[in-house]
Short mmCIF file of C-alpha atoms in Angstrom, two decimals:
data_model
loop_
_atom_site.label_atom_id
_atom_site.label_comp_id
_atom_site.label_asym_id
_atom_site.label_seq_id
_atom_site.Cartn_x
_atom_site.Cartn_y
_atom_site.Cartn_z
CA MET Q 1 -49.96 -108.53 -2.47
CA THR Q 2 -46.56 -107.23 -1.49
CA SER Q 3 -44.42 -109.29 0.93
CA PRO Q 4 -42.05 -108.03 3.50
CA LEU Q 5 -38.38 -107.69 2.62
CA THR Q 6 -36.39 -110.83 3.68
CA PRO Q 7 -32.62 -110.61 4.16
CA GLN Q 8 -32.32 -112.40 0.74
CA ASP Q 9 -34.21 -109.05 -0.88
CA PRO Q 10 -31.97 -106.56 -2.62
CA ALA Q 11 -31.12 -103.57 -0.64
CA PRO Q 12 -32.96 -99.78 -0.77
CA LEU Q 13 -31.15 -97.31 -2.76
CA GLY Q 14 -28.54 -95.51 -1.24
CA ALA Q 15 -28.04 -98.15 1.43
CA GLY Q 16 -25.47 -99.87 -0.47
CA PRO Q 17 -21.78 -99.99 0.13
CA ALA Q 18 -21.18 -96.65 -1.46
CA ALA Q 19 -23.31 -94.76 0.89
CA ARG Q 20 -21.93 -96.40 3.82
CA ARG Q 21 -18.26 -95.47 2.46
CA HIS Q 22 -19.11 -91.57 2.26
CA PRO Q 23 -21.23 -90.53 5.35
CA TRP Q 24 -20.20 -86.81 5.05
CA ARG Q 25 -21.94 -85.96 1.61
CA PRO Q 26 -25.21 -85.07 3.73
CA LEU Q 27 -23.16 -82.58 5.78
CA ALA Q 28 -21.44 -81.06 2.88
CA LEU Q 29 -24.73 -80.59 1.20
CA ALA Q 30 -26.18 -78.82 4.33
CA ALA Q 31 -23.05 -76.58 4.51
CA LEU Q 32 -23.55 -75.40 0.97
CA LEU Q 33 -27.15 -74.62 1.62
CA LEU Q 34 -26.05 -72.33 4.76
CA LEU Q 35 -23.35 -70.65 2.63
CA GLY Q 36 -25.54 -69.84 -0.24
CA GLY Q 37 -28.08 -68.30 2.30
CA ALA Q 38 -25.37 -66.19 4.08
CA ALA Q 39 -24.24 -65.06 0.52
CA ALA Q 40 -27.54 -63.82 -0.23
CA LEU Q 41 -27.98 -61.98 3.12
CA ILE Q 42 -24.76 -60.26 2.73
CA ALA Q 43 -25.41 -59.21 -0.81
CA ARG Q 44 -28.83 -57.76 0.29
CA ARG Q 45 -27.26 -55.71 3.11
CA ALA Q 46 -24.39 -54.46 0.73
CA ASP Q 47 -27.21 -53.41 -1.55
CA ALA Q 48 -28.88 -51.50 1.26
CA VAL Q 49 -25.60 -49.92 2.51
CA ALA Q 50 -24.24 -48.80 -0.96
CA PRO Q 51 -26.27 -45.78 -1.38
CA ALA Q 52 -25.51 -44.28 1.85
CA ALA Q 53 -21.73 -44.90 1.18
CA SER Q 54 -22.12 -43.31 -2.00
CA ALA Q 55 -23.91 -40.37 -0.62
CA GLU Q 56 -21.16 -39.83 1.81
CA LEU Q 57 -18.64 -39.78 -0.93
CA ASN Q 58 -20.29 -37.38 -2.84
CA LEU Q 59 -20.27 -34.83 -0.30
CA PRO Q 60 -18.00 -31.68 -0.64
CA VAL Q 61 -14.85 -31.94 1.03
CA LEU Q 62 -14.10 -28.69 2.68
CA ARG Q 63 -10.76 -27.23 4.28
CA LEU Q 64 -11.52 -25.14 7.37
CA VAL Q 65 -9.77 -22.23 8.62
CA GLY Q 66 -9.98 -20.05 12.02
CA LEU Q 67 -10.02 -16.36 12.35
CA SER Q 68 -6.88 -14.60 13.12
CA GLN Q 69 -6.42 -11.40 14.66
CA ALA Q 70 -5.03 -8.71 12.52
CA PRO Q 71 -1.63 -7.24 13.55
CA THR Q 72 -1.81 -3.67 15.13
CA THR Q 73 0.49 -2.30 12.42
CA GLN Q 74 -0.58 -2.51 8.72
CA THR Q 75 2.29 -2.32 6.24
CA VAL Q 76 1.15 -0.98 2.86
CA LEU Q 77 3.32 -0.76 -0.16
CA LEU Q 78 2.04 1.35 -3.14
CA PRO Q 79 3.71 2.66 -6.25
CA GLY Q 80 4.62 6.26 -6.46
CA SER Q 81 6.35 9.03 -8.75
CA VAL Q 82 8.62 11.47 -7.89
CA ARG Q 83 7.92 15.02 -9.09
CA ALA Q 84 9.78 18.39 -9.03
CA ALA Q 85 8.69 20.76 -6.59
CA GLN Q 86 8.20 23.23 -9.14
CA ASP Q 87 8.18 22.12 -12.78
CA THR Q 88 7.23 24.31 -15.93
CA PRO Q 89 7.51 24.56 -19.40
CA ILE Q 90 8.93 28.08 -20.68
CA TYR Q 91 7.08 29.43 -23.72
CA ALA Q 92 8.01 32.73 -25.83
CA ARG Q 93 5.73 35.59 -25.02
CA THR Q 94 6.28 37.05 -28.34
CA SER Q 95 6.80 35.94 -31.63
CA GLY Q 96 9.91 35.98 -34.13
CA TYR Q 97 13.05 33.97 -34.48
CA LEU Q 98 15.32 32.44 -32.00
CA ARG Q 99 18.44 34.52 -31.94
CA ARG Q 100 20.52 32.67 -29.60
CA TRP Q 101 20.17 30.30 -26.82
CA LEU Q 102 22.50 30.35 -23.84
CA VAL Q 103 21.73 27.13 -21.91
CA ASP Q 104 21.30 23.55 -22.49
CA ILE Q 105 19.76 20.44 -20.92
CA GLY Q 106 21.42 20.06 -17.32
CA THR Q 107 22.17 23.85 -17.04
CA PRO Q 108 21.44 25.07 -13.51
CA VAL Q 109 20.22 28.64 -13.80
CA LYS Q 110 19.24 31.37 -11.04
CA ALA Q 111 15.96 33.33 -11.14
CA GLY Q 112 15.77 35.93 -13.65
CA GLN Q 113 18.74 34.41 -15.59
CA LEU Q 114 18.90 34.92 -19.53
CA LEU Q 115 18.09 31.77 -21.25
CA ALA Q 116 17.38 32.94 -24.93
CA GLU Q 117 16.97 35.95 -27.14
CA ILE Q 118 14.52 36.38 -29.78
CA GLU Q 119 14.45 38.55 -33.09
CA THR Q 120 11.20 40.39 -33.49
CA PRO Q 121 11.34 42.41 -36.63
CA GLU Q 122 7.46 43.08 -36.84
CA VAL Q 123 7.41 44.03 -33.30
CA ASP Q 124 10.47 46.51 -34.01
CA GLU Q 125 8.53 48.00 -36.77
CA SER Q 126 5.50 48.33 -35.22
CA LEU Q 127 7.27 50.07 -32.26
CA HIS Q 128 8.84 52.65 -34.45
CA GLN Q 129 5.29 53.38 -36.09
CA ALA Q 130 3.92 53.72 -32.57
CA GLU Q 131 6.54 56.06 -31.44
CA ALA Q 132 5.97 58.27 -34.40
CA ALA Q 133 2.20 58.12 -33.79
CA LEU Q 134 3.00 59.23 -30.17
CA ALA Q 135 5.06 62.21 -31.12
CA ARG Q 136 2.31 63.26 -33.39
CA ALA Q 137 -0.26 62.78 -30.80
CA GLN Q 138 1.77 64.61 -28.27
CA ALA Q 139 2.24 67.62 -30.83
CA ASP Q 140 -1.48 67.85 -31.42
CA ALA Q 141 -2.33 67.51 -27.81
CA GLU Q 142 0.08 70.58 -26.98
CA LEU Q 143 -1.18 72.75 -29.90
CA ALA Q 144 -4.78 71.87 -28.96
CA HIS Q 145 -4.04 72.86 -25.18
CA VAL Q 146 -2.50 76.03 -26.17
CA THR Q 147 -5.07 77.15 -28.55
CA ALA Q 148 -7.96 76.27 -26.07
CA ALA Q 149 -6.12 78.57 -23.44
CA ARG Q 150 -5.90 81.44 -26.00
CA TRP Q 151 -9.74 81.03 -26.84
CA GLN Q 152 -10.51 81.09 -23.02
CA GLU Q 153 -8.41 84.50 -22.77
CA LEU Q 154 -10.38 85.88 -25.66
CA ALA Q 155 -13.54 84.84 -24.17
CA THR Q 156 -12.97 86.93 -21.24
CA THR Q 157 -12.97 90.22 -23.67
CA ARG Q 158 -16.11 89.04 -25.23
CA ALA Q 159 -14.06 88.79 -28.52
CA VAL Q 160 -15.31 85.41 -29.45
CA ALA Q 161 -18.50 83.28 -28.84
CA ARG Q 162 -18.79 81.02 -26.20
CA GLN Q 163 -19.62 78.32 -28.32
CA ASP Q 164 -16.39 78.45 -29.97
CA VAL Q 165 -14.48 78.54 -26.68
CA ASP Q 166 -16.28 75.48 -25.66
CA GLN Q 167 -15.33 73.60 -28.78
CA LYS Q 168 -11.56 74.50 -28.34
CA ALA Q 169 -11.69 72.84 -25.01
CA ALA Q 170 -13.41 69.94 -26.25
CA ASP Q 171 -10.62 69.62 -29.11
CA ALA Q 172 -7.95 69.79 -26.28
CA HIS Q 173 -9.28 67.02 -24.43
CA ALA Q 174 -9.80 64.76 -27.41
CA LYS Q 175 -6.34 65.38 -28.51
CA GLN Q 176 -5.30 64.50 -24.95
CA ALA Q 177 -7.02 61.27 -25.05
CA LEU Q 178 -5.46 60.26 -28.29
CA LEU Q 179 -2.15 61.10 -26.58
CA GLU Q 180 -2.77 58.78 -23.86
CA GLY Q 181 -3.83 56.02 -26.45
CA ALA Q 182 -0.57 56.53 -28.32
CA GLN Q 183 1.39 56.20 -24.98
CA ALA Q 184 -0.38 53.09 -24.17
CA ASP Q 185 0.21 51.60 -27.43
CA VAL Q 186 4.10 52.38 -27.23
CA ALA Q 187 4.09 51.10 -23.60
CA ARG Q 188 2.57 47.69 -24.94
CA LEU Q 189 5.13 47.33 -27.58
CA ARG Q 190 7.89 48.20 -25.45
CA GLU Q 191 6.75 45.27 -23.01
CA LEU Q 192 6.78 42.87 -26.10
CA GLU Q 193 10.15 44.13 -27.06
CA SER Q 194 11.16 43.06 -23.41
CA PHE Q 195 10.08 39.65 -24.06
CA LYS Q 196 12.70 39.11 -26.65
CA ARG Q 197 14.86 37.99 -23.50
CA VAL Q 198 13.66 34.96 -22.09
CA THR Q 199 14.45 34.64 -18.63
CA ALA Q 200 14.00 31.73 -15.86
CA PRO Q 201 11.12 32.31 -13.46
CA PHE Q 202 12.77 30.24 -10.69
CA ALA Q 203 16.09 29.02 -9.77
CA GLY Q 204 16.45 25.27 -10.98
CA VAL Q 205 17.84 22.89 -13.79
CA ILE Q 206 17.15 23.06 -17.54
CA THR Q 207 15.48 19.49 -18.30
CA ALA Q 208 14.66 20.38 -21.97
CA ARG Q 209 15.51 22.45 -24.76
CA ARG Q 210 13.04 22.25 -27.81
CA VAL Q 211 14.51 24.85 -30.13
CA ASP Q 212 17.55 25.78 -32.16
CA VAL Q 213 18.85 29.07 -33.66
CA GLY Q 214 16.84 30.29 -36.13
CA ALA Q 215 13.52 28.64 -35.30
CA LEU Q 216 10.39 30.60 -35.71
CA VAL Q 217 8.67 30.65 -32.58
CA SER Q 218 5.10 31.98 -31.68
CA ALA Q 219 3.68 33.50 -28.48
CA GLY Q 220 1.65 31.58 -26.25
CA SER Q 221 0.98 28.04 -25.10
CA ALA Q 222 -1.91 26.99 -27.20
CA GLY Q 223 -1.90 23.68 -29.24
CA GLY Q 224 0.74 23.36 -31.40
CA VAL Q 225 3.20 26.03 -29.99
CA THR Q 226 6.42 24.38 -28.95
CA GLU Q 227 8.17 25.22 -25.58
CA LEU Q 228 11.23 26.78 -25.62
CA PHE Q 229 12.82 25.13 -22.52
CA HIS Q 230 11.60 22.96 -19.36
CA LEU Q 231 12.49 24.06 -16.13
CA SER Q 232 12.58 21.93 -12.80
CA GLN Q 233 13.49 22.93 -9.11
CA ASN Q 234 15.16 19.78 -7.87
CA ARG Q 235 16.51 20.59 -4.57
CA GLU Q 236 13.35 19.61 -2.83
CA LEU Q 237 11.05 16.80 -4.67
CA ARG Q 238 7.61 15.61 -3.98
CA VAL Q 239 6.90 11.90 -4.25
CA THR Q 240 3.13 11.29 -4.75
CA THR Q 241 1.01 8.22 -4.48
CA ASP Q 242 -2.46 7.17 -4.17
CA VAL Q 243 -3.70 5.47 -0.68
CA PRO Q 244 -6.73 2.88 -0.96
CA GLN Q 245 -9.86 4.30 0.70
CA ALA Q 246 -9.52 1.61 3.32
CA TYR Q 247 -6.53 3.30 4.70
CA ALA Q 248 -7.25 6.65 3.75
CA ALA Q 249 -8.44 7.62 7.61
CA LEU Q 250 -4.74 6.40 8.65
CA ALA Q 251 -3.01 8.32 5.94
CA THR Q 252 -2.72 11.56 7.93
CA VAL Q 253 -0.38 14.52 7.80
CA GLY Q 254 2.85 13.71 9.16
CA GLN Q 255 2.60 9.95 8.71
CA ALA Q 256 6.11 8.59 8.31
CA ALA Q 257 6.96 6.38 5.12
CA ARG Q 258 10.07 4.57 3.32
CA VAL Q 259 10.72 5.68 0.05
CA ASP Q 260 12.43 3.16 -2.10
CA LEU Q 261 13.90 4.21 -5.66
CA GLY Q 262 14.73 0.61 -6.54
CA ASP Q 263 18.15 1.97 -8.14
CA GLY Q 264 20.36 0.20 -5.76
CA GLY Q 265 21.80 3.66 -4.57
CA GLY Q 266 21.56 3.19 -0.79
CA GLN Q 267 19.00 2.98 1.77
CA PRO Q 268 15.45 3.96 1.51
CA LEU Q 269 14.68 7.36 2.27
CA VAL Q 270 12.46 8.58 5.00
CA ALA Q 271 9.69 10.91 4.33
CA HIS Q 272 6.61 12.18 5.71
CA ILE Q 273 3.19 13.13 4.29
CA SER Q 274 3.06 16.78 3.67
CA ARG Q 275 -0.33 17.06 1.87
CA ARG Q 276 -3.29 15.06 1.11
CA ALA Q 277 -6.35 15.55 -1.26
CA GLU Q 278 -8.99 15.43 1.54
CA ALA Q 279 -11.21 13.74 -1.18
CA ILE Q 280 -11.34 10.26 -2.67
CA ASP Q 281 -11.12 9.99 -6.16
CA PRO Q 282 -14.53 8.63 -7.39
CA LEU Q 283 -12.80 6.40 -10.21
CA THR Q 284 -10.06 4.81 -8.19
CA ARG Q 285 -11.32 4.98 -4.99
CA THR Q 286 -8.05 6.41 -3.45
CA LEU Q 287 -6.52 9.23 -1.64
CA HIS Q 288 -3.86 11.30 -3.22
CA VAL Q 289 -0.94 12.16 -1.02
CA GLU Q 290 2.23 14.13 -1.59
CA LEU Q 291 5.54 13.67 0.60
CA ASP Q 292 8.39 16.17 0.76
CA VAL Q 293 11.88 14.65 0.09
CA ALA Q 294 14.98 16.52 0.50
CA ASN Q 295 17.05 15.66 -2.50
CA ALA Q 296 20.70 15.70 -1.08
CA GLY Q 297 23.30 14.89 -3.86
CA ASN Q 298 20.60 14.75 -6.39
CA ARG Q 299 20.07 11.21 -5.86
CA LEU Q 300 16.41 11.71 -6.77
CA LEU Q 301 15.30 12.68 -10.67
CA PRO Q 302 11.93 14.02 -11.44
CA GLY Q 303 9.79 11.69 -13.21
CA ALA Q 304 11.21 8.39 -11.67
CA SER Q 305 9.13 5.58 -10.02
CA ALA Q 306 9.25 4.71 -6.21
CA GLN Q 307 8.10 2.33 -3.94
CA VAL Q 308 6.28 4.06 -1.03
CA SER Q 309 6.04 1.93 2.32
CA PHE Q 310 3.72 2.86 5.02
CA ALA Q 311 3.34 1.23 8.15
CA PHE Q 312 -0.03 2.25 9.55
CA ALA Q 313 -0.85 1.86 13.41
CA ASP Q 314 -4.41 0.42 13.50
CA PRO Q 315 -6.08 1.56 16.83
CA ALA Q 316 -8.79 -1.06 16.42
CA PRO Q 317 -7.64 -4.14 14.53
CA HIS Q 318 -10.38 -6.61 13.74
CA PRO Q 319 -10.14 -10.37 12.92
CA VAL Q 320 -9.19 -11.42 9.46
CA LEU Q 321 -9.83 -14.18 6.96
CA PRO Q 322 -8.50 -15.38 3.73
CA VAL Q 323 -10.17 -13.93 0.90
CA ASN Q 324 -10.96 -17.44 -0.93
CA ALA Q 325 -13.38 -17.99 2.24
CA LEU Q 326 -16.22 -15.52 1.12
CA LEU Q 327 -19.10 -16.23 -0.81
CA PHE Q 328 -20.66 -13.35 -2.82
CA ARG Q 329 -24.52 -13.59 -2.79
CA PRO Q 330 -27.34 -11.21 -4.18
CA ALA Q 331 -28.14 -10.76 -0.41
CA GLY Q 332 -24.45 -9.75 0.34
CA THR Q 333 -21.22 -11.28 1.37
CA GLU Q 334 -21.26 -14.50 3.42
CA VAL Q 335 -19.03 -17.41 4.97
CA ALA Q 336 -19.62 -20.86 5.50
CA VAL Q 337 -19.21 -21.87 8.98
CA VAL Q 338 -19.13 -25.79 9.49
CA GLY Q 339 -20.33 -27.11 12.97
CA ALA Q 340 -19.50 -30.15 15.04
CA ASP Q 341 -22.41 -31.73 13.21
CA GLY Q 342 -20.81 -31.71 9.83
CA ARG Q 343 -23.38 -29.10 8.54
CA ALA Q 344 -22.47 -25.82 6.90
CA ARG Q 345 -24.48 -22.73 7.96
CA LEU Q 346 -24.09 -19.35 5.92
CA VAL Q 347 -23.46 -16.46 7.85
CA PRO Q 348 -23.56 -12.80 6.48
CA VAL Q 349 -20.78 -10.87 7.27
CA THR Q 350 -19.50 -7.03 7.17
CA LEU Q 351 -16.01 -6.76 5.47
CA GLY Q 352 -13.35 -4.00 6.27
CA ARG Q 353 -9.89 -3.52 4.82
CA ASN Q 354 -8.98 -6.24 1.86
CA ASP Q 355 -5.37 -6.31 0.91
CA GLY Q 356 -6.02 -8.80 -1.63
CA ARG Q 357 -4.85 -12.03 0.44
CA GLN Q 358 -6.68 -11.43 3.78
CA VAL Q 359 -9.95 -9.15 4.47
CA GLN Q 360 -11.02 -7.95 7.90
CA VAL Q 361 -14.33 -9.30 9.34
CA LEU Q 362 -16.10 -6.31 10.96
CA ARG Q 363 -19.26 -8.08 11.79
CA GLY Q 364 -21.11 -11.20 11.87
CA LEU Q 365 -18.70 -13.59 13.52
CA SER Q 366 -17.41 -13.91 17.30
CA GLY Q 367 -13.98 -15.24 16.26
CA SER Q 368 -14.11 -18.68 17.37
CA GLU Q 369 -15.84 -20.28 14.19
CA ARG Q 370 -14.31 -22.43 11.81
CA VAL Q 371 -14.86 -21.26 8.29
CA ALA Q 372 -14.57 -23.23 5.19
CA LEU Q 373 -12.16 -22.46 2.39
CA ASP Q 374 -13.13 -22.16 -1.31
CA PRO Q 375 -16.81 -23.23 -0.60
CA PRO Q 376 -18.73 -24.31 -3.55
CA ASP Q 377 -21.46 -21.66 -5.04
CA SER Q 378 -24.13 -24.35 -4.49
CA LEU Q 379 -23.53 -24.67 -1.04
CA ALA Q 380 -26.61 -23.87 1.19
CA SER Q 381 -27.33 -23.63 5.02
CA GLY Q 382 -27.87 -27.02 6.43
CA ASP Q 383 -25.94 -28.86 3.72
CA ARG Q 384 -23.69 -31.86 5.08
CA VAL Q 385 -20.21 -31.46 4.31
CA ARG Q 386 -16.99 -33.66 4.69
CA VAL Q 387 -14.13 -31.83 6.59
CA ALA Q 388 -10.59 -32.37 4.93
CA ALA Q 389 -7.97 -33.66 7.40
CA GLY Q 390 -6.18 -30.82 9.26
CA ASP Q 391 -6.99 -27.00 9.20
CA VAL Q 392 -5.54 -24.37 7.36
CA PRO Q 393 -4.05 -21.53 9.66
CA VAL Q 394 -4.51 -18.01 8.75
CA LYS Q 395 -1.06 -16.66 8.22
CA GLU Q 396 -0.08 -13.32 9.68
CA HIS Q 397 1.43 -10.30 7.74
#
């Protein structure tokens, strides 16, 4: 049987002097337990928040831009070419050998001026033969007519048969036809003889000489035939260019333009559209136009390149967007409009003029929207996005 403790019995465990010296140990143990519980709670909350934060970081970051009103004047710079008002190659119209040439490149000539002479021995011989045949045919025709007249007189006295009289008359008509054929042959060869003289069809400047004395030249301009000269009329020149289809309605006859030759020779020239093709080229989708330019001081040279600048007045300007805001989908062209809730909405739009940097928006937007730049192809309506700090303004022309 256990007896109760007495003052002389040993003290219980922990109740000794050491326990009385460190009374904070129980408090430290409790604090450690509290800290462990708090750490576990924080870890559980962090595990719950991490997926949401990761999803937020994975959202596409988009820059936004607003629509801007296009200027009422559209400046369009186009490449052009300078052409002579009249420009033609000059070919020989008869075959032979070049006897001499009288003009060289850079020589100004008048209409009808002699440029070269051609020796045509074969044509000369053919003409001599034709003239001899003409003389023979003329003599035969005269004899036939005299004979027919005599037989007609004899017929009145019934000295010859009527059949013979008709035969002589028919022979006279046949000889007359041969005479006319010989006359036509001589006229043709004489015309060829006149082609020995090569003359200028209009006043201008010789821009090329292709042959030398003694060269064999052939008539015509078929393949393989060498031209003798090239003639250009340089007093008035034409500047040609092709206007994109989007501006075709604005490129009317009389529209002013600035023509810059890029030669450092002075101020750009002012010209006006004189002619337009009135049809869009189906291959290039452009309208061909021509501008007449007076060539004072021969500053312009045919064949040169030029820069043609038009300032088209747009009577009904539309808002514009950068081209990198467009999404091309099978259903059509769309833009991504980002609302205040941070969600994208794809809106179909109808586009107008496109200068390569900005494009007109004809329909689909009211003008107050903020549109995403460079939206990803995977973007769909309703997707959440992150908006980059600051908006990108649309730059005016």
